[in-house]
């Protein structure tokens, strides 16, 4: 015994020395042993048992074989869980994610992610992992905690998702598995995408105790395609129909998006135990490399220059339904054709060491160290051609509006001579995040009829996050756009001019929408032009900088004060304060939790009560800057409002923030019988701001509004606007929530249950953008106020609703029906947000910038009227899953349908925003002008997808699986809300995918 104690003490000392300052521990609850099961029915039974026996409200998904969760991505696995919905936006609202993207629990996205009970994250400016980066082949199961307990690490108001891997001692002895899979996309076609995974685990008894080792690797490729129709917003026109306002769309367009990703993962575990001491060391790494090529055509017309054909049909509200658009003023409808390219590479590595020492029969000490390092880099490029489309015939009836083309139009679009080089845009970023964490826990087990154990512990973390963006972040630059003609260049750089013949291709759009829709071939920049930055960009901009602009200067006999503006690539790295966000954060947490049980009552009650205290200290490095502009030329006479001169200002700031939170929790369970139980849970939870919201960089500007008397040349100043834009707010506090959960759970069979849950969350300090005041002195010392828009803790809200889930296999049926089962769940969520300082104006005004709070919070129509009363984004009021199951003998099958109702995506986003709305405010001095910023509420329509699979087990070791995703070729649609009603913004098609997997275990 003495020898064992010395070993334990030595291990503990080594543990502390290795991680002085670090990691999150696996508590006994969090580190449940992996239950090894095979088969779909056994997996459901195992998940149900975890739910029934848990101290908290938990839903689980368990792999039905080694390396085989029921779906192809962790995101898709999570969408089957009651209360969870996933988003389908691939980075922005204009692209579709085939495997799903973000995760919401009970309508909110404040989700904490863990790996084996420890914090897991990606270096993307947020707090959680990138769900698509994690190889599902490495997972043994997924647990979703809906309510907190004191021993759980803080951070998940919505809930906590814990991804579990296996340990060597989870298996009785030697265990191995190997799988090979091929996947085919019906829309993308081409060669099948390969996936492979393998696991080997073994354990050995020695004189120094029992040892175990496990190695698990996975690699998966995926090639997908998304085809998209997009439709532009509708603009009010009073010059089309006499005495009537009609609404005309700016045009319609289409795009093709081809996406390739390689997801790799490696996991290793060493485990040891001897007498009352045990330890395990784990290594986990995921790597995600992706690239995409896109060809998109979109209208860049001036909406007030468009004309419509005499046969145009309008609806009852005056909105365009069918007809032909044209633009005689500009010689055709201006369109842009962009060739896009992006690539990314992200990697996350987690090394953790856990030691557990049972000091005595009733005392257990646990120490857990963790080190996480996550890196990422991304490059996005778009190169645009321009052309003038003769006209465009639209039919906007039905769920899929159409564009009609004549043979002459198709020939025009396929001819490179009709295109010119228009623009380029690049974006680069590089991210890095690290965390060291240590958690120490103690548990004392009582020998008492009521008290079971008391748990207490401490957790220390030291986290750092750095993001470097290009500056400007999205560096759009014109090559030869039409508005340069005359004053800057004599002609456009057309492709039929041999001087401007950079690589280009004619895209045929074969198999568009699976062959259901035919669109013309269009000329685009070659992929090598978009991916060849910066050399390819320099070649294009030389058309302006070295050829066309010098031609204009030579023809005019000099630049006459108008020199050529030379293209510069975006700054990246180095001394780039505007593009750098550097954050440091340290947390200290203490908790105590008492577990109890009144087993002698007629209806036994058990549960836990606890308190968690956490202190957060953060440090942000940033700048506040102001660059003065010369308001008028030298000697200019000015009247009207005085314009103060404010000298240039650049101040580096190191901002410290500190806050303390007390988080009490109570979890109670009443057992009405062995199969029927009820739960009541109360807790206070918190979610810290994302690191991207904490950037301490603010730019200030002074805008002078004036007019010039052409005869006297006197400038009359009518307004001086001083505004600012803060990239973030390092003084933000966490969002907090008081939440109550009630459940009723009936477990009537080993894999049969009916459960009901009601929840009510009251949120405080929700982060929104609002305006504050910053003061700078002018040259006389007089303070001048700038209105600065920044993220603030400016709202409260509620999210309440209910969940119902049911699963059962039908055994008491005729033999030919045996093996059939059903799994179904439904979620209802109601939400509401209330601003601490309400912002609403009936009429919209201001520019398209962050300072326009009315626009950004409430949305504005193109006729200058605000919307307001918008729900929380990403929240569907209704969602459900329905799966038909079959398990009998060697056969297993599933047909699963997932559906969620429409939800708000954003109120002011690319494609549905602008600054040329009509001022309809009768009190405005610019009434009737097209100078109002607008941004439409963009909604994702209700979406459902049917997936299925069937497997056959040839032997205890060999199994074949066939899987199908999106069997019905579902279309994902978006609508934009305007005063004339909801109008189709986009329709996406990605097509079905099929995969065949062979798995061998031993």
Short mmCIF file of N, CA, C and O in Angstrom, two decimals, residues 286-327:
data_model
loop_
_atom_site.label_atom_id
_atom_site.label_comp_id
_atom_site.label_asym_id
_atom_site.label_seq_id
_atom_site.Cartn_x
_atom_site.Cartn_y
_atom_site.Cartn_z
N UNK A 286 -7.65 16.79 -35.60
CA UNK A 286 -8.51 16.84 -36.78
C UNK A 286 -7.95 17.88 -37.73
O UNK A 286 -7.45 18.93 -37.31
N UNK A 287 -8.03 17.57 -39.01
CA UNK A 287 -7.57 18.51 -40.03
C UNK A 287 -8.61 18.57 -41.14
O UNK A 287 -9.13 17.53 -41.57
N UNK A 288 -8.88 19.77 -41.59
CA UNK A 288 -9.93 19.99 -42.59
C UNK A 288 -9.36 20.90 -43.67
O UNK A 288 -9.02 22.05 -43.42
N UNK A 289 -9.24 20.37 -44.88
CA UNK A 289 -8.76 21.15 -46.01
C UNK A 289 -9.87 21.21 -47.05
O UNK A 289 -10.45 20.17 -47.40
N UNK A 290 -10.19 22.41 -47.50
CA UNK A 290 -11.28 22.53 -48.46
C UNK A 290 -10.91 23.55 -49.54
O UNK A 290 -10.03 24.39 -49.37
N UNK A 291 -11.58 23.42 -50.66
CA UNK A 291 -11.44 24.38 -51.75
C UNK A 291 -12.74 24.42 -52.52
O UNK A 291 -13.54 23.47 -52.47
N UNK A 292 -12.96 25.50 -53.22
CA UNK A 292 -14.20 25.67 -53.98
C UNK A 292 -13.95 26.52 -55.20
O UNK A 292 -13.14 27.45 -55.18
N UNK A 293 -14.65 26.17 -56.27
CA UNK A 293 -14.68 26.99 -57.47
C UNK A 293 -16.13 27.36 -57.76
O UNK A 293 -17.03 26.52 -57.63
N UNK A 294 -16.32 28.60 -58.13
CA UNK A 294 -17.69 29.08 -58.34
C UNK A 294 -17.74 29.94 -59.59
O UNK A 294 -16.84 30.74 -59.85
N UNK A 295 -18.82 29.76 -60.35
CA UNK A 295 -19.13 30.64 -61.47
C UNK A 295 -20.50 31.24 -61.21
O UNK A 295 -21.49 30.49 -61.08
N UNK A 296 -20.57 32.55 -61.11
CA UNK A 296 -21.84 33.20 -60.81
C UNK A 296 -22.04 34.39 -61.71
O UNK A 296 -21.10 35.13 -62.02
N UNK A 297 -23.27 34.58 -62.15
CA UNK A 297 -23.66 35.74 -62.95
C UNK A 297 -24.72 36.49 -62.18
O UNK A 297 -25.65 35.89 -61.63
N UNK A 298 -24.58 37.81 -62.08
CA UNK A 298 -25.54 38.58 -61.29
C UNK A 298 -25.72 39.97 -61.87
O UNK A 298 -24.79 40.55 -62.45
N UNK A 299 -26.91 40.51 -61.66
CA UNK A 299 -27.25 41.83 -62.20
C UNK A 299 -26.54 42.92 -61.41
O UNK A 299 -26.57 42.95 -60.18
N UNK A 300 -25.90 43.83 -62.15
CA UNK A 300 -25.30 45.02 -61.54
C UNK A 300 -25.95 46.28 -62.11
O UNK A 300 -25.34 47.35 -62.18
N UNK A 301 -27.21 46.14 -62.51
CA UNK A 301 -27.93 47.23 -63.17
C UNK A 301 -28.28 48.33 -62.19
O UNK A 301 -28.37 48.12 -60.97
N UNK A 302 -28.50 49.51 -62.73
CA UNK A 302 -29.12 50.58 -61.97
C UNK A 302 -30.62 50.34 -62.05
O UNK A 302 -31.22 50.41 -63.14
N UNK A 303 -31.28 50.02 -60.94
CA UNK A 303 -32.68 49.58 -61.01
C UNK A 303 -33.63 50.63 -61.58
O UNK A 303 -34.68 50.27 -62.13
N UNK A 304 -33.28 51.90 -61.48
CA UNK A 304 -34.17 52.96 -61.95
C UNK A 304 -33.98 53.25 -63.44
O UNK A 304 -34.70 54.07 -64.01
N UNK A 305 -33.02 52.57 -64.08
CA UNK A 305 -32.84 52.67 -65.52
C UNK A 305 -33.58 51.57 -66.28
O UNK A 305 -33.68 51.62 -67.51
N UNK A 306 -34.08 50.56 -65.57
CA UNK A 306 -34.70 49.42 -66.24
C UNK A 306 -36.07 49.78 -66.81
O UNK A 306 -36.84 50.55 -66.21
N UNK A 307 -36.37 49.20 -67.96
CA UNK A 307 -37.68 49.31 -68.58
C UNK A 307 -38.31 47.92 -68.62
O UNK A 307 -37.63 46.90 -68.50
N UNK A 308 -39.64 47.89 -68.77
CA UNK A 308 -40.35 46.61 -68.86
C UNK A 308 -41.16 46.57 -70.15
O UNK A 308 -41.56 47.60 -70.70
N UNK A 309 -41.42 45.36 -70.61
CA UNK A 309 -42.16 45.18 -71.86
C UNK A 309 -43.64 45.50 -71.65
O UNK A 309 -44.16 45.44 -70.53
N UNK A 310 -44.36 45.85 -72.74
CA UNK A 310 -45.79 46.20 -72.61
C UNK A 310 -46.65 45.06 -72.07
O UNK A 310 -47.72 45.32 -71.51
N UNK A 311 -46.21 43.81 -72.25
CA UNK A 311 -47.02 42.68 -71.81
C UNK A 311 -46.75 42.28 -70.36
O UNK A 311 -47.18 41.22 -69.91
N UNK A 312 -46.06 43.13 -69.61
CA UNK A 312 -45.73 42.81 -68.22
C UNK A 312 -47.01 42.65 -67.39
O UNK A 312 -47.96 43.43 -67.51
N UNK A 313 -47.01 41.63 -66.53
CA UNK A 313 -48.14 41.35 -65.63
C UNK A 313 -47.71 41.64 -64.21
O UNK A 313 -46.60 41.28 -63.79
N UNK A 314 -48.60 42.29 -63.45
CA UNK A 314 -48.34 42.62 -62.05
C UNK A 314 -49.37 41.92 -61.17
O UNK A 314 -50.47 41.59 -61.61
N UNK A 315 -49.02 41.72 -59.89
CA UNK A 315 -50.00 41.16 -58.96
C UNK A 315 -50.83 42.30 -58.35
O UNK A 315 -50.69 43.47 -58.74
N UNK A 316 -51.68 41.95 -57.39
CA UNK A 316 -52.61 42.94 -56.83
C UNK A 316 -51.90 44.07 -56.11
O UNK A 316 -52.46 45.17 -55.97
N UNK A 317 -50.67 43.84 -55.64
CA UNK A 317 -49.92 44.88 -54.94
C UNK A 317 -48.97 45.64 -55.86
O UNK A 317 -48.16 46.44 -55.39
N UNK A 318 -49.05 45.36 -57.14
CA UNK A 318 -48.22 46.07 -58.10
C UNK A 318 -46.86 45.46 -58.31
O UNK A 318 -45.98 46.11 -58.91
N UNK A 319 -46.63 44.25 -57.84
CA UNK A 319 -45.32 43.60 -58.00
C UNK A 319 -45.24 42.87 -59.33
O UNK A 319 -46.19 42.18 -59.74
N UNK A 320 -44.14 43.01 -60.00
CA UNK A 320 -43.85 42.33 -61.27
C UNK A 320 -44.04 40.82 -61.11
O UNK A 320 -43.55 40.21 -60.16
N UNK A 321 -44.73 40.20 -62.08
CA UNK A 321 -44.92 38.74 -62.09
C UNK A 321 -44.26 38.12 -63.31
O UNK A 321 -43.44 37.22 -63.20
N UNK A 322 -44.63 38.60 -64.50
CA UNK A 322 -43.99 38.12 -65.74
C UNK A 322 -43.75 39.31 -66.65
O UNK A 322 -44.47 40.32 -66.60
N UNK A 323 -42.73 39.19 -67.49
CA UNK A 323 -42.42 40.25 -68.44
C UNK A 323 -40.95 40.22 -68.82
O UNK A 323 -40.20 39.32 -68.43
N UNK A 324 -40.54 41.23 -69.56
CA UNK A 324 -39.16 41.31 -70.04
C UNK A 324 -38.53 42.62 -69.59
O UNK A 324 -39.12 43.70 -69.77
N UNK A 325 -37.33 42.54 -69.00
CA UNK A 325 -36.57 43.71 -68.57
C UNK A 325 -35.60 44.13 -69.66
O UNK A 325 -35.02 43.28 -70.36
N UNK A 326 -35.35 45.43 -69.76
CA UNK A 326 -34.36 45.94 -70.71
C UNK A 326 -33.79 47.24 -70.15
O UNK A 326 -34.31 47.81 -69.19
N UNK A 327 -32.70 47.70 -70.76
CA UNK A 327 -32.04 48.93 -70.32
C UNK A 327 -31.47 49.64 -71.55
O UNK A 327 -30.35 49.37 -71.98
#
